[in-house]
DNA sequence: TTGCGTGCAAAGGTTTTGCATGGCA
DNA sequence: TGCCATGCAAAACCTTTGCACGCAA
């Protein structure tokens, strides 16, 4: 990783704080800006985007692009992604994030590397779809 | 389905024609507009978006939202959409997008549904990682 | 002829960029 | 002190919308 040295500033702490508070769901840059304002710690939108980009690069948060209308969403992941290889399933309806560990999925990475020459990065990959609850609610 | 009655116009034919020509990849509305211009059959961008929306509703084409920077992408599906699903692999280095069709990956969806109660949506899912070329360039 | 489709331009939204200022180490 | 981060505003996008006109049926 070894990113360019960066200062720790009040703004960055506040941004991270909001992201942590909302780690169970993902929020847009706009919502984040609103939250910061409500907390009495407003941060310029440009700074927000710049830091969000950086955090996504570092793997601390994850960037989602589900709908081009609402724009990109961000979600705090934190240090969890080091512990063990697991995949993320994200429900496009309820927006819940599921962590899944399973041999079949672990082999997936091996297979893709062997047969398609592509090395999957689990920390950046999310499988989108419908969770059980939301599928049942639809019917 | 049963959409409202709609006229067949020159513009719609041209749009569909370009989409069919590029059915092996997906293109943005902007690129589509450019292609139409190069073919000597320019179509207003508003018309393009309106028709694209309609086609996506009807299932003739598919709308992807992979990256908020480039905007939504569209791909002609036509009658094919029954035959096989394909996955997207995106290189985080060169940002190239790879389309992969393979039985192993097709079974993945079946497995996840059966064992984790989660129904993957291929049109929204992208596996991130490193492509062969970029891995070799690094070393 | 009637009503839908089209094109233009403007509006709306998200994201990026340039630049001067201020703050951290 | 020397950079880097920040904020503001403007710019650059993509996408949608309103409206008058033209064309398909």
PDB file of C-alpha atoms (C1' of nucleotides) in Angstrom:
ATOM      1  CA  UNK A   1       0.000   0.000   0.000  1.00  0.00           C
ATOM      2  CA  UNK A   2       2.382   2.676   1.302  1.00  0.00           C
ATOM      3  CA  UNK A   3       0.336   5.674   0.327  1.00  0.00           C
ATOM      4  CA  UNK A   4       1.788   9.133   0.134  1.00  0.00           C
ATOM      5  CA  UNK A   5       2.191  10.570   3.599  1.00  0.00           C
ATOM      6  CA  UNK A   6      -0.909  12.354   4.729  1.00  0.00           C
ATOM      7  CA  UNK A   7      -1.775  14.518   7.643  1.00  0.00           C
ATOM      8  CA  UNK A   8      -4.447  13.649  10.128  1.00  0.00           C
ATOM      9  CA  UNK A   9      -6.857  16.504  10.276  1.00  0.00           C
ATOM     10  CA  UNK A  10     -10.027  17.331  12.133  1.00  0.00           C
ATOM     11  CA  UNK A  11     -12.013  17.017   8.915  1.00  0.00           C
ATOM     12  CA  UNK A  12     -10.769  13.537   8.213  1.00  0.00           C
ATOM     13  CA  UNK A  13     -11.622  12.392  11.718  1.00  0.00           C
ATOM     14  CA  UNK A  14     -15.133  13.752  11.403  1.00  0.00           C
ATOM     15  CA  UNK A  15     -15.659  12.095   8.059  1.00  0.00           C
ATOM     16  CA  UNK A  16     -14.433   8.767   9.380  1.00  0.00           C
ATOM     17  CA  UNK A  17     -16.605   9.166  12.456  1.00  0.00           C
ATOM     18  CA  UNK A  18     -19.760   9.551  10.377  1.00  0.00           C
ATOM     19  CA  UNK A  19     -18.774   6.641   8.176  1.00  0.00           C
ATOM     20  CA  UNK A  20     -18.273   4.431  11.231  1.00  0.00           C
ATOM     21  CA  UNK A  21     -21.612   5.431  12.704  1.00  0.00           C
ATOM     22  CA  UNK A  22     -23.238   4.365   9.449  1.00  0.00           C
ATOM     23  CA  UNK A  23     -21.200   1.253   8.846  1.00  0.00           C
ATOM     24  CA  UNK A  24     -24.341  -0.856   8.608  1.00  0.00           C
ATOM     25  CA  UNK A  25     -25.485   0.929   5.496  1.00  0.00           C
ATOM     26  CA  UNK A  26     -23.943   2.955   2.718  1.00  0.00           C
ATOM     27  CA  UNK A  27     -24.328   6.658   2.215  1.00  0.00           C
ATOM     28  CA  UNK A  28     -23.664   9.094  -0.583  1.00  0.00           C
ATOM     29  CA  UNK A  29     -21.203  11.941  -0.450  1.00  0.00           C
ATOM     30  CA  UNK A  30     -24.134  14.342  -0.271  1.00  0.00           C
ATOM     31  CA  UNK A  31     -25.713  12.626   2.735  1.00  0.00           C
ATOM     32  CA  UNK A  32     -22.320  12.525   4.393  1.00  0.00           C
ATOM     33  CA  UNK A  33     -21.955  16.279   3.938  1.00  0.00           C
ATOM     34  CA  UNK A  34     -25.408  16.765   5.468  1.00  0.00           C
ATOM     35  CA  UNK A  35     -24.560  14.605   8.473  1.00  0.00           C
ATOM     36  CA  UNK A  36     -21.355  16.527   9.042  1.00  0.00           C
ATOM     37  CA  UNK A  37     -23.298  19.757   8.993  1.00  0.00           C
ATOM     38  CA  UNK A  38     -25.867  18.441  11.472  1.00  0.00           C
ATOM     39  CA  UNK A  39     -23.066  17.366  13.772  1.00  0.00           C
ATOM     40  CA  UNK A  40     -21.806  20.933  13.762  1.00  0.00           C
ATOM     41  CA  UNK A  41     -18.671  19.912  11.903  1.00  0.00           C
ATOM     42  CA  UNK A  42     -19.219  20.931   8.298  1.00  0.00           C
ATOM     43  CA  UNK A  43     -16.664  19.888   5.709  1.00  0.00           C
ATOM     44  CA  UNK A  44     -16.356  21.144   2.144  1.00  0.00           C
ATOM     45  CA  UNK A  45     -17.754  18.792  -0.464  1.00  0.00           C
ATOM     46  CA  UNK A  46     -14.479  18.754  -2.388  1.00  0.00           C
ATOM     47  CA  UNK A  47     -12.612  17.630   0.706  1.00  0.00           C
ATOM     48  CA  UNK A  48     -15.189  14.931   1.275  1.00  0.00           C
ATOM     49  CA  UNK A  49     -14.778  13.535  -2.228  1.00  0.00           C
ATOM     50  CA  UNK A  50     -11.009  13.721  -2.036  1.00  0.00           C
ATOM     51  CA  UNK A  51     -10.818  11.893   1.275  1.00  0.00           C
ATOM     52  CA  UNK A  52     -13.461   9.361   0.249  1.00  0.00           C
ATOM     53  CA  UNK A  53     -11.375   8.495  -2.787  1.00  0.00           C
ATOM     54  CA  UNK A  54      -8.324   8.041  -0.649  1.00  0.00           C
ATOM     55  CA  UNK A  55     -10.107   5.858   1.890  1.00  0.00           C
ATOM     56  CA  UNK A  56     -11.500   3.683  -0.874  1.00  0.00           C
ATOM     57  CA  UNK A  57      -8.009   3.263  -2.294  1.00  0.00           C
ATOM     58  CA  UNK A  58      -6.740   2.193   1.104  1.00  0.00           C
ATOM     59  CA  UNK A  59      -9.568  -0.294   1.505  1.00  0.00           C
ATOM     60  CA  UNK A  60     -10.905   1.367   4.650  1.00  0.00           C
ATOM     61  CA  UNK A  61     -14.203   2.084   2.976  1.00  0.00           C
ATOM     62  CA  UNK A  62     -15.846   0.685  -0.104  1.00  0.00           C
ATOM     63  CA  UNK A  63     -17.306   2.564  -3.016  1.00  0.00           C
ATOM     64  CA  UNK A  64     -20.509   1.295  -4.580  1.00  0.00           C
ATOM     65  CA  UNK A  65     -22.082   2.380  -7.798  1.00  0.00           C
ATOM     66  CA  UNK A  66     -25.533   0.896  -7.922  1.00  0.00           C
ATOM     67  CA  UNK A  67     -27.510   3.635  -9.557  1.00  0.00           C
ATOM     68  CA  UNK A  68     -26.185   6.405 -11.764  1.00  0.00           C
ATOM     69  CA  UNK A  69     -29.025   8.641 -10.663  1.00  0.00           C
ATOM     70  CA  UNK A  70     -28.179   8.785  -6.964  1.00  0.00           C
ATOM     71  CA  UNK A  71     -24.458   8.720  -7.475  1.00  0.00           C
ATOM     72  CA  UNK A  72     -21.839   6.641  -5.736  1.00  0.00           C
ATOM     73  CA  UNK A  73     -22.299   5.279  -2.217  1.00  0.00           C
ATOM     74  CA  UNK A  74     -19.684   4.633   0.402  1.00  0.00           C
ATOM     75  CA  UNK A  75     -19.521   2.239   3.300  1.00  0.00           C
ATOM     76  CA  UNK A  76     -17.091   1.791   6.154  1.00  0.00           C
ATOM     77  CA  UNK A  77     -15.312  -1.549   6.149  1.00  0.00           C
ATOM     78  CA  UNK A  78     -12.452  -0.867   8.536  1.00  0.00           C
ATOM     79  CA  UNK A  79      -9.821  -3.357   9.502  1.00  0.00           C
ATOM     80  CA  UNK A  80     -12.170  -6.312   9.226  1.00  0.00           C
ATOM     81  CA  UNK A  81     -11.030  -7.097   5.727  1.00  0.00           C
ATOM     82  CA  UNK A  82      -7.712  -8.492   6.909  1.00  0.00           C
ATOM     83  CA  UNK A  83      -9.037 -11.291   9.064  1.00  0.00           C
ATOM     84  CA  UNK A  84     -10.063 -13.888   6.539  1.00  0.00           C
ATOM     85  CA  UNK A  85     -11.082 -14.294   2.972  1.00  0.00           C
ATOM     86  CA  UNK A  86     -14.750 -13.678   2.744  1.00  0.00           C
ATOM     87  CA  UNK A  87     -17.110 -12.353   0.173  1.00  0.00           C
ATOM     88  CA  UNK A  88     -19.653  -9.621   0.453  1.00  0.00           C
ATOM     89  CA  UNK A  89     -23.209  -9.931  -0.710  1.00  0.00           C
ATOM     90  CA  UNK A  90     -25.170  -6.757  -0.866  1.00  0.00           C
ATOM     91  CA  UNK A  91     -28.934  -6.640  -1.187  1.00  0.00           C
ATOM     92  CA  UNK A  92     -30.037  -4.003  -3.651  1.00  0.00           C
ATOM     93  CA  UNK A  93     -33.403  -3.730  -1.891  1.00  0.00           C
ATOM     94  CA  UNK A  94     -32.713  -3.435   1.842  1.00  0.00           C
ATOM     95  CA  UNK A  95     -29.073  -2.447   1.289  1.00  0.00           C
ATOM     96  CA  UNK A  96     -27.911  -4.861   3.952  1.00  0.00           C
ATOM     97  CA  UNK A  97     -24.400  -6.232   3.607  1.00  0.00           C
ATOM     98  CA  UNK A  98     -23.797  -9.934   4.196  1.00  0.00           C
ATOM     99  CA  UNK A  99     -20.433 -11.448   4.948  1.00  0.00           C
ATOM    100  CA  UNK A 100     -20.036 -14.934   3.597  1.00  0.00           C
ATOM    101  CA  UNK A 101     -17.268 -17.412   4.178  1.00  0.00           C
ATOM    102  CA  UNK A 102     -17.452 -20.647   2.273  1.00  0.00           C
ATOM    103  CA  UNK A 103     -15.130 -23.027   0.498  1.00  0.00           C
ATOM    104  CA  UNK A 104     -16.961 -22.750  -2.759  1.00  0.00           C
ATOM    105  CA  UNK A 105     -16.434 -19.031  -2.834  1.00  0.00           C
ATOM    106  CA  UNK A 106     -12.817 -19.361  -1.825  1.00  0.00           C
ATOM    107  CA  UNK A 107     -12.227 -21.656  -4.758  1.00  0.00           C
ATOM    108  CA  UNK A 108     -13.779 -19.069  -7.001  1.00  0.00           C
ATOM    109  CA  UNK A 109     -10.707 -16.879  -6.733  1.00  0.00           C
ATOM    110  CA  UNK A 110      -8.444 -19.807  -7.525  1.00  0.00           C
ATOM    111  CA  UNK A 111     -10.537 -20.727 -10.520  1.00  0.00           C
ATOM    112  CA  UNK A 112     -10.665 -17.252 -11.977  1.00  0.00           C
ATOM    113  CA  UNK A 113      -6.917 -16.859 -11.619  1.00  0.00           C
ATOM    114  CA  UNK A 114      -6.207 -20.221 -13.222  1.00  0.00           C
ATOM    115  CA  UNK A 115      -8.704 -20.067 -16.059  1.00  0.00           C
ATOM    116  CA  UNK A 116      -9.100 -16.388 -16.746  1.00  0.00           C
ATOM    117  CA  UNK A 117      -5.782 -14.946 -15.624  1.00  0.00           C
ATOM    118  CA  UNK A 118      -7.535 -12.545 -13.321  1.00  0.00           C
ATOM    119  CA  UNK A 119      -6.756 -12.150  -9.636  1.00  0.00           C
ATOM    120  CA  UNK A 120      -9.845 -11.189  -7.693  1.00  0.00           C
ATOM    121  CA  UNK A 121      -9.467  -8.744  -4.834  1.00  0.00           C
ATOM    122  CA  UNK A 122     -11.962  -9.732  -2.162  1.00  0.00           C
ATOM    123  CA  UNK A 123     -11.734  -6.421  -0.402  1.00  0.00           C
ATOM    124  CA  UNK A 124     -13.047  -4.568  -3.429  1.00  0.00           C
ATOM    125  CA  UNK A 125     -15.571  -7.063  -4.696  1.00  0.00           C
ATOM    126  CA  UNK A 126     -19.240  -7.139  -3.844  1.00  0.00           C
ATOM    127  CA  UNK A 127     -21.878  -9.433  -5.267  1.00  0.00           C
ATOM    128  CA  UNK A 128     -25.158  -7.600  -5.715  1.00  0.00           C
ATOM    129  CA  UNK A 129     -28.564  -9.203  -5.660  1.00  0.00           C
ATOM    130  CA  UNK A 130     -31.591 -10.003  -3.538  1.00  0.00           C
ATOM    131  CA  UNK A 131     -31.481 -11.359  -0.016  1.00  0.00           C
ATOM    132  CA  UNK A 132     -33.931 -13.994   1.198  1.00  0.00           C
ATOM    133  CA  UNK A 133     -36.136 -11.633   3.160  1.00  0.00           C
ATOM    134  CA  UNK A 134     -36.569  -9.152   0.359  1.00  0.00           C
ATOM    135  CA  UNK A 135     -37.358 -11.876  -2.147  1.00  0.00           C
ATOM    136  CA  UNK A 136     -40.076 -13.198   0.136  1.00  0.00           C
ATOM    137  CA  UNK A 137     -41.470  -9.734   0.703  1.00  0.00           C
ATOM    138  CA  UNK A 138     -41.862  -9.265  -3.026  1.00  0.00           C
ATOM    139  CA  UNK A 139     -44.186 -12.263  -3.344  1.00  0.00           C
TER     140      UNK A 139
ATOM    141  CA  UNK B   1     -45.009  -5.862 -20.289  1.00  0.00           C
ATOM    142  CA  UNK B   2     -47.549  -4.476 -22.778  1.00  0.00           C
ATOM    143  CA  UNK B   3     -45.965  -1.080 -23.246  1.00  0.00           C
ATOM    144  CA  UNK B   4     -47.848   1.882 -24.559  1.00  0.00           C
ATOM    145  CA  UNK B   5     -48.099   1.811 -28.330  1.00  0.00           C
ATOM    146  CA  UNK B   6     -45.034   3.366 -29.919  1.00  0.00           C
ATOM    147  CA  UNK B   7     -44.132   4.455 -33.395  1.00  0.00           C
ATOM    148  CA  UNK B   8     -41.224   3.002 -35.273  1.00  0.00           C
ATOM    149  CA  UNK B   9     -39.052   5.849 -36.354  1.00  0.00           C
ATOM    150  CA  UNK B  10     -35.837   6.285 -38.254  1.00  0.00           C
ATOM    151  CA  UNK B  11     -34.070   7.346 -35.057  1.00  0.00           C
ATOM    152  CA  UNK B  12     -35.080   4.241 -33.163  1.00  0.00           C
ATOM    153  CA  UNK B  13     -33.890   2.005 -35.971  1.00  0.00           C
ATOM    154  CA  UNK B  14     -30.528   3.732 -36.037  1.00  0.00           C
ATOM    155  CA  UNK B  15     -30.111   3.463 -32.299  1.00  0.00           C
ATOM    156  CA  UNK B  16     -30.972  -0.232 -32.329  1.00  0.00           C
ATOM    157  CA  UNK B  17     -28.612  -0.756 -35.243  1.00  0.00           C
ATOM    158  CA  UNK B  18     -25.650   0.684 -33.339  1.00  0.00           C
ATOM    159  CA  UNK B  19     -26.564  -1.306 -30.244  1.00  0.00           C
ATOM    160  CA  UNK B  20     -26.673  -4.513 -32.290  1.00  0.00           C
ATOM    161  CA  UNK B  21     -23.320  -3.776 -33.905  1.00  0.00           C
ATOM    162  CA  UNK B  22     -21.841  -3.408 -30.443  1.00  0.00           C
ATOM    163  CA  UNK B  23     -23.659  -6.285 -28.802  1.00  0.00           C
ATOM    164  CA  UNK B  24     -20.336  -7.815 -27.763  1.00  0.00           C
ATOM    165  CA  UNK B  25     -19.594  -4.944 -25.457  1.00  0.00           C
ATOM    166  CA  UNK B  26     -21.527  -2.285 -23.642  1.00  0.00           C
ATOM    167  CA  UNK B  27     -21.471   1.370 -24.485  1.00  0.00           C
ATOM    168  CA  UNK B  28     -22.530   4.593 -22.845  1.00  0.00           C
ATOM    169  CA  UNK B  29     -25.208   6.919 -24.141  1.00  0.00           C
ATOM    170  CA  UNK B  30     -22.515   9.415 -25.069  1.00  0.00           C
ATOM    171  CA  UNK B  31     -20.558   6.910 -27.160  1.00  0.00           C
ATOM    172  CA  UNK B  32     -23.798   5.844 -28.787  1.00  0.00           C
ATOM    173  CA  UNK B  33     -24.495   9.445 -29.769  1.00  0.00           C
ATOM    174  CA  UNK B  34     -20.998   9.693 -31.229  1.00  0.00           C
ATOM    175  CA  UNK B  35     -21.435   6.524 -33.257  1.00  0.00           C
ATOM    176  CA  UNK B  36     -24.736   7.767 -34.625  1.00  0.00           C
ATOM    177  CA  UNK B  37     -23.054  10.966 -35.696  1.00  0.00           C
ATOM    178  CA  UNK B  38     -20.217   9.108 -37.415  1.00  0.00           C
ATOM    179  CA  UNK B  39     -22.738   6.994 -39.272  1.00  0.00           C
ATOM    180  CA  UNK B  40     -24.273  10.169 -40.635  1.00  0.00           C
ATOM    181  CA  UNK B  41     -27.459   9.588 -38.654  1.00  0.00           C
ATOM    182  CA  UNK B  42     -27.244  11.911 -35.663  1.00  0.00           C
ATOM    183  CA  UNK B  43     -29.905  11.621 -32.976  1.00  0.00           C
ATOM    184  CA  UNK B  44     -30.570  14.037 -30.137  1.00  0.00           C
ATOM    185  CA  UNK B  45     -29.165  12.956 -26.791  1.00  0.00           C
ATOM    186  CA  UNK B  46     -32.554  13.311 -25.118  1.00  0.00           C
ATOM    187  CA  UNK B  47     -34.099  10.943 -27.628  1.00  0.00           C
ATOM    188  CA  UNK B  48     -31.295   8.490 -27.054  1.00  0.00           C
ATOM    189  CA  UNK B  49     -31.819   8.445 -23.307  1.00  0.00           C
ATOM    190  CA  UNK B  50     -35.573   8.173 -23.682  1.00  0.00           C
ATOM    191  CA  UNK B  51     -35.370   5.261 -26.079  1.00  0.00           C
ATOM    192  CA  UNK B  52     -32.631   3.552 -24.072  1.00  0.00           C
ATOM    193  CA  UNK B  53     -34.856   3.675 -21.016  1.00  0.00           C
ATOM    194  CA  UNK B  54     -37.685   2.158 -22.948  1.00  0.00           C
ATOM    195  CA  UNK B  55     -35.555  -0.616 -24.413  1.00  0.00           C
ATOM    196  CA  UNK B  56     -34.194  -1.459 -20.986  1.00  0.00           C
ATOM    197  CA  UNK B  57     -37.740  -1.679 -19.640  1.00  0.00           C
ATOM    198  CA  UNK B  58     -38.670  -4.041 -22.435  1.00  0.00           C
ATOM    199  CA  UNK B  59     -35.629  -6.206 -21.778  1.00  0.00           C
ATOM    200  CA  UNK B  60     -34.192  -5.689 -25.253  1.00  0.00           C
ATOM    201  CA  UNK B  61     -31.085  -4.120 -23.822  1.00  0.00           C
ATOM    202  CA  UNK B  62     -29.512  -4.176 -20.392  1.00  0.00           C
ATOM    203  CA  UNK B  63     -28.421  -1.230 -18.324  1.00  0.00           C
ATOM    204  CA  UNK B  64     -25.239  -1.455 -16.284  1.00  0.00           C
ATOM    205  CA  UNK B  65     -24.018   0.949 -13.682  1.00  0.00           C
ATOM    206  CA  UNK B  66     -20.445   0.051 -12.987  1.00  0.00           C
ATOM    207  CA  UNK B  67     -18.738   3.345 -12.550  1.00  0.00           C
ATOM    208  CA  UNK B  68     -20.295   6.646 -11.589  1.00  0.00           C
ATOM    209  CA  UNK B  69     -17.606   8.495 -13.452  1.00  0.00           C
ATOM    210  CA  UNK B  70     -18.398   7.160 -16.898  1.00  0.00           C
ATOM    211  CA  UNK B  71     -22.111   6.908 -16.360  1.00  0.00           C
ATOM    212  CA  UNK B  72     -24.453   4.067 -17.223  1.00  0.00           C
ATOM    213  CA  UNK B  73     -23.653   1.561 -19.928  1.00  0.00           C
ATOM    214  CA  UNK B  74     -26.042  -0.276 -22.198  1.00  0.00           C
ATOM    215  CA  UNK B  75     -25.782  -3.556 -24.021  1.00  0.00           C
ATOM    216  CA  UNK B  76     -27.960  -5.196 -26.614  1.00  0.00           C
ATOM    217  CA  UNK B  77     -29.418  -8.436 -25.374  1.00  0.00           C
ATOM    218  CA  UNK B  78     -32.206  -9.057 -27.857  1.00  0.00           C
ATOM    219  CA  UNK B  79     -33.488 -12.577 -27.784  1.00  0.00           C
ATOM    220  CA  UNK B  80     -30.234 -13.872 -26.370  1.00  0.00           C
ATOM    221  CA  UNK B  81     -30.945 -13.089 -22.763  1.00  0.00           C
ATOM    222  CA  UNK B  82     -32.036 -16.631 -22.106  1.00  0.00           C
ATOM    223  CA  UNK B  83     -28.859 -18.383 -23.149  1.00  0.00           C
ATOM    224  CA  UNK B  84     -26.168 -17.606 -20.633  1.00  0.00           C
ATOM    225  CA  UNK B  85     -25.162 -15.165 -17.990  1.00  0.00           C
ATOM    226  CA  UNK B  86     -21.782 -13.570 -17.934  1.00  0.00           C
ATOM    227  CA  UNK B  87     -19.735 -11.957 -15.231  1.00  0.00           C
ATOM    228  CA  UNK B  88     -17.721  -8.796 -15.255  1.00  0.00           C
ATOM    229  CA  UNK B  89     -14.152  -8.581 -14.110  1.00  0.00           C
ATOM    230  CA  UNK B  90     -12.728  -5.117 -13.712  1.00  0.00           C
ATOM    231  CA  UNK B  91      -9.042  -4.425 -13.334  1.00  0.00           C
ATOM    232  CA  UNK B  92      -8.375  -1.854 -10.637  1.00  0.00           C
ATOM    233  CA  UNK B  93      -5.124  -0.870 -12.359  1.00  0.00           C
ATOM    234  CA  UNK B  94      -5.878  -0.416 -16.049  1.00  0.00           C
ATOM    235  CA  UNK B  95      -9.621  -0.164 -15.445  1.00  0.00           C
ATOM    236  CA  UNK B  96     -10.325  -2.514 -18.331  1.00  0.00           C
ATOM    237  CA  UNK B  97     -13.529  -4.515 -18.125  1.00  0.00           C
ATOM    238  CA  UNK B  98     -13.524  -8.207 -18.982  1.00  0.00           C
ATOM    239  CA  UNK B  99     -16.571 -10.231 -19.864  1.00  0.00           C
ATOM    240  CA  UNK B 100     -16.403 -13.822 -18.745  1.00  0.00           C
ATOM    241  CA  UNK B 101     -18.721 -16.659 -19.542  1.00  0.00           C
ATOM    242  CA  UNK B 102     -17.974 -19.925 -17.846  1.00  0.00           C
ATOM    243  CA  UNK B 103     -19.837 -22.786 -16.265  1.00  0.00           C
ATOM    244  CA  UNK B 104     -18.045 -22.429 -12.968  1.00  0.00           C
ATOM    245  CA  UNK B 105     -19.214 -18.880 -12.630  1.00  0.00           C
ATOM    246  CA  UNK B 106     -22.728 -19.786 -13.676  1.00  0.00           C
ATOM    247  CA  UNK B 107     -22.849 -22.381 -10.934  1.00  0.00           C
ATOM    248  CA  UNK B 108     -21.751 -19.751  -8.481  1.00  0.00           C
ATOM    249  CA  UNK B 109     -25.151 -18.110  -8.655  1.00  0.00           C
ATOM    250  CA  UNK B 110     -26.878 -21.413  -8.117  1.00  0.00           C
ATOM    251  CA  UNK B 111     -24.661 -22.181  -5.159  1.00  0.00           C
ATOM    252  CA  UNK B 112     -25.130 -18.858  -3.461  1.00  0.00           C
ATOM    253  CA  UNK B 113     -28.877 -19.080  -3.840  1.00  0.00           C
ATOM    254  CA  UNK B 114     -28.997 -22.629  -2.494  1.00  0.00           C
ATOM    255  CA  UNK B 115     -26.551 -22.253   0.382  1.00  0.00           C
ATOM    256  CA  UNK B 116     -26.798 -18.616   1.329  1.00  0.00           C
ATOM    257  CA  UNK B 117     -30.334 -17.706   0.279  1.00  0.00           C
ATOM    258  CA  UNK B 118     -29.012 -14.874  -1.823  1.00  0.00           C
ATOM    259  CA  UNK B 119     -29.885 -14.345  -5.470  1.00  0.00           C
ATOM    260  CA  UNK B 120     -27.029 -12.700  -7.322  1.00  0.00           C
ATOM    261  CA  UNK B 121     -27.848 -10.138  -9.978  1.00  0.00           C
ATOM    262  CA  UNK B 122     -25.227 -10.432 -12.697  1.00  0.00           C
ATOM    263  CA  UNK B 123     -26.092  -7.106 -14.206  1.00  0.00           C
ATOM    264  CA  UNK B 124     -25.046  -5.257 -11.069  1.00  0.00           C
ATOM    265  CA  UNK B 125     -22.126  -7.380  -9.976  1.00  0.00           C
ATOM    266  CA  UNK B 126     -18.510  -6.736 -10.816  1.00  0.00           C
ATOM    267  CA  UNK B 127     -15.521  -8.670  -9.546  1.00  0.00           C
ATOM    268  CA  UNK B 128     -12.571  -6.361  -8.937  1.00  0.00           C
ATOM    269  CA  UNK B 129      -8.952  -7.344  -9.071  1.00  0.00           C
ATOM    270  CA  UNK B 130      -5.852  -7.454 -11.222  1.00  0.00           C
ATOM    271  CA  UNK B 131      -5.732  -8.537 -14.843  1.00  0.00           C
ATOM    272  CA  UNK B 132      -2.880 -10.616 -16.208  1.00  0.00           C
ATOM    273  CA  UNK B 133      -1.124  -7.773 -18.002  1.00  0.00           C
ATOM    274  CA  UNK B 134      -1.107  -5.459 -15.028  1.00  0.00           C
ATOM    275  CA  UNK B 135       0.168  -8.183 -12.723  1.00  0.00           C
ATOM    276  CA  UNK B 136       3.064  -8.835 -15.095  1.00  0.00           C
ATOM    277  CA  UNK B 137       3.821  -5.136 -15.432  1.00  0.00           C
ATOM    278  CA  UNK B 138       4.150  -4.852 -11.665  1.00  0.00           C
ATOM    279  CA  UNK B 139       6.965  -7.415 -11.525  1.00  0.00           C
TER     280      UNK B 139
ATOM    281  C1'  DT C   1     -55.706  15.161 -38.442  1.00  0.00           C
ATOM    282  C1'  DT C   2     -54.259  13.504 -33.962  1.00  0.00           C
ATOM    283  C1'  DG C   3     -51.055  12.399 -30.949  1.00  0.00           C
ATOM    284  C1'  DC C   4     -46.649  10.707 -30.227  1.00  0.00           C
ATOM    285  C1'  DG C   5     -41.638  11.359 -31.128  1.00  0.00           C
ATOM    286  C1'  DT C   6     -38.014  14.554 -31.678  1.00  0.00           C
ATOM    287  C1'  DG C   7     -34.606  18.201 -30.951  1.00  0.00           C
ATOM    288  C1'  DC C   8     -33.064  22.009 -28.595  1.00  0.00           C
ATOM    289  C1'  DA C   9     -31.888  24.239 -24.647  1.00  0.00           C
ATOM    290  C1'  DA C  10     -32.128  24.667 -19.948  1.00  0.00           C
ATOM    291  C1'  DA C  11     -32.195  22.644 -15.596  1.00  0.00           C
ATOM    292  C1'  DG C  12     -30.743  19.368 -12.099  1.00  0.00           C
ATOM    293  C1'  DG C  13     -27.588  16.500 -10.063  1.00  0.00           C
ATOM    294  C1'  DT C  14     -22.999  14.533  -8.906  1.00  0.00           C
ATOM    295  C1'  DT C  15     -18.109  14.826  -9.136  1.00  0.00           C
ATOM    296  C1'  DT C  16     -13.728  17.116 -10.330  1.00  0.00           C
ATOM    297  C1'  DT C  17     -10.442  20.866 -10.658  1.00  0.00           C
ATOM    298  C1'  DG C  18      -7.803  25.393  -9.947  1.00  0.00           C
ATOM    299  C1'  DC C  19      -6.187  28.356  -6.854  1.00  0.00           C
ATOM    300  C1'  DA C  20      -5.393  31.046  -2.809  1.00  0.00           C
ATOM    301  C1'  DT C  21      -5.448  30.366   2.041  1.00  0.00           C
ATOM    302  C1'  DG C  22      -4.627  28.141   6.327  1.00  0.00           C
ATOM    303  C1'  DG C  23      -2.902  24.487   9.253  1.00  0.00           C
ATOM    304  C1'  DC C  24      -0.057  20.419  10.476  1.00  0.00           C
ATOM    305  C1'  DA C  25       4.321  18.333  11.428  1.00  0.00           C
TER     306       DA C  25
ATOM    307  C1'  DT D   1       9.319  26.706   7.487  1.00  0.00           C
ATOM    308  C1'  DG D   2       7.653  23.819   3.870  1.00  0.00           C
ATOM    309  C1'  DC D   3       4.165  21.110   2.329  1.00  0.00           C
ATOM    310  C1'  DC D   4      -0.090  19.381   2.298  1.00  0.00           C
ATOM    311  C1'  DA D   5      -5.043  19.816   3.118  1.00  0.00           C
ATOM    312  C1'  DT D   6      -8.894  22.682   2.800  1.00  0.00           C
ATOM    313  C1'  DG D   7     -12.677  25.585   0.995  1.00  0.00           C
ATOM    314  C1'  DC D   8     -14.743  28.081  -2.410  1.00  0.00           C
ATOM    315  C1'  DA D   9     -16.347  28.571  -6.834  1.00  0.00           C
ATOM    316  C1'  DA D  10     -16.308  27.276 -11.323  1.00  0.00           C
ATOM    317  C1'  DA D  11     -16.133  23.743 -14.490  1.00  0.00           C
ATOM    318  C1'  DA D  12     -17.150  19.351 -16.379  1.00  0.00           C
ATOM    319  C1'  DC D  13     -19.860  15.643 -16.509  1.00  0.00           C
ATOM    320  C1'  DC D  14     -24.185  12.741 -17.133  1.00  0.00           C
ATOM    321  C1'  DT D  15     -29.070  12.703 -17.241  1.00  0.00           C
ATOM    322  C1'  DT D  16     -33.714  14.604 -17.161  1.00  0.00           C
ATOM    323  C1'  DT D  17     -37.326  17.841 -18.362  1.00  0.00           C
ATOM    324  C1'  DG D  18     -40.251  21.483 -20.808  1.00  0.00           C
ATOM    325  C1'  DC D  19     -41.848  22.972 -24.885  1.00  0.00           C
ATOM    326  C1'  DA D  20     -42.658  23.847 -29.684  1.00  0.00           C
ATOM    327  C1'  DC D  21     -42.382  21.592 -33.943  1.00  0.00           C
ATOM    328  C1'  DG D  22     -42.610  17.809 -37.190  1.00  0.00           C
ATOM    329  C1'  DC D  23     -43.662  13.336 -38.556  1.00  0.00           C
ATOM    330  C1'  DA D  24     -45.920   8.591 -38.338  1.00  0.00           C
ATOM    331  C1'  DA D  25     -50.126   6.219 -38.676  1.00  0.00           C
TER     332       DA D  25
END
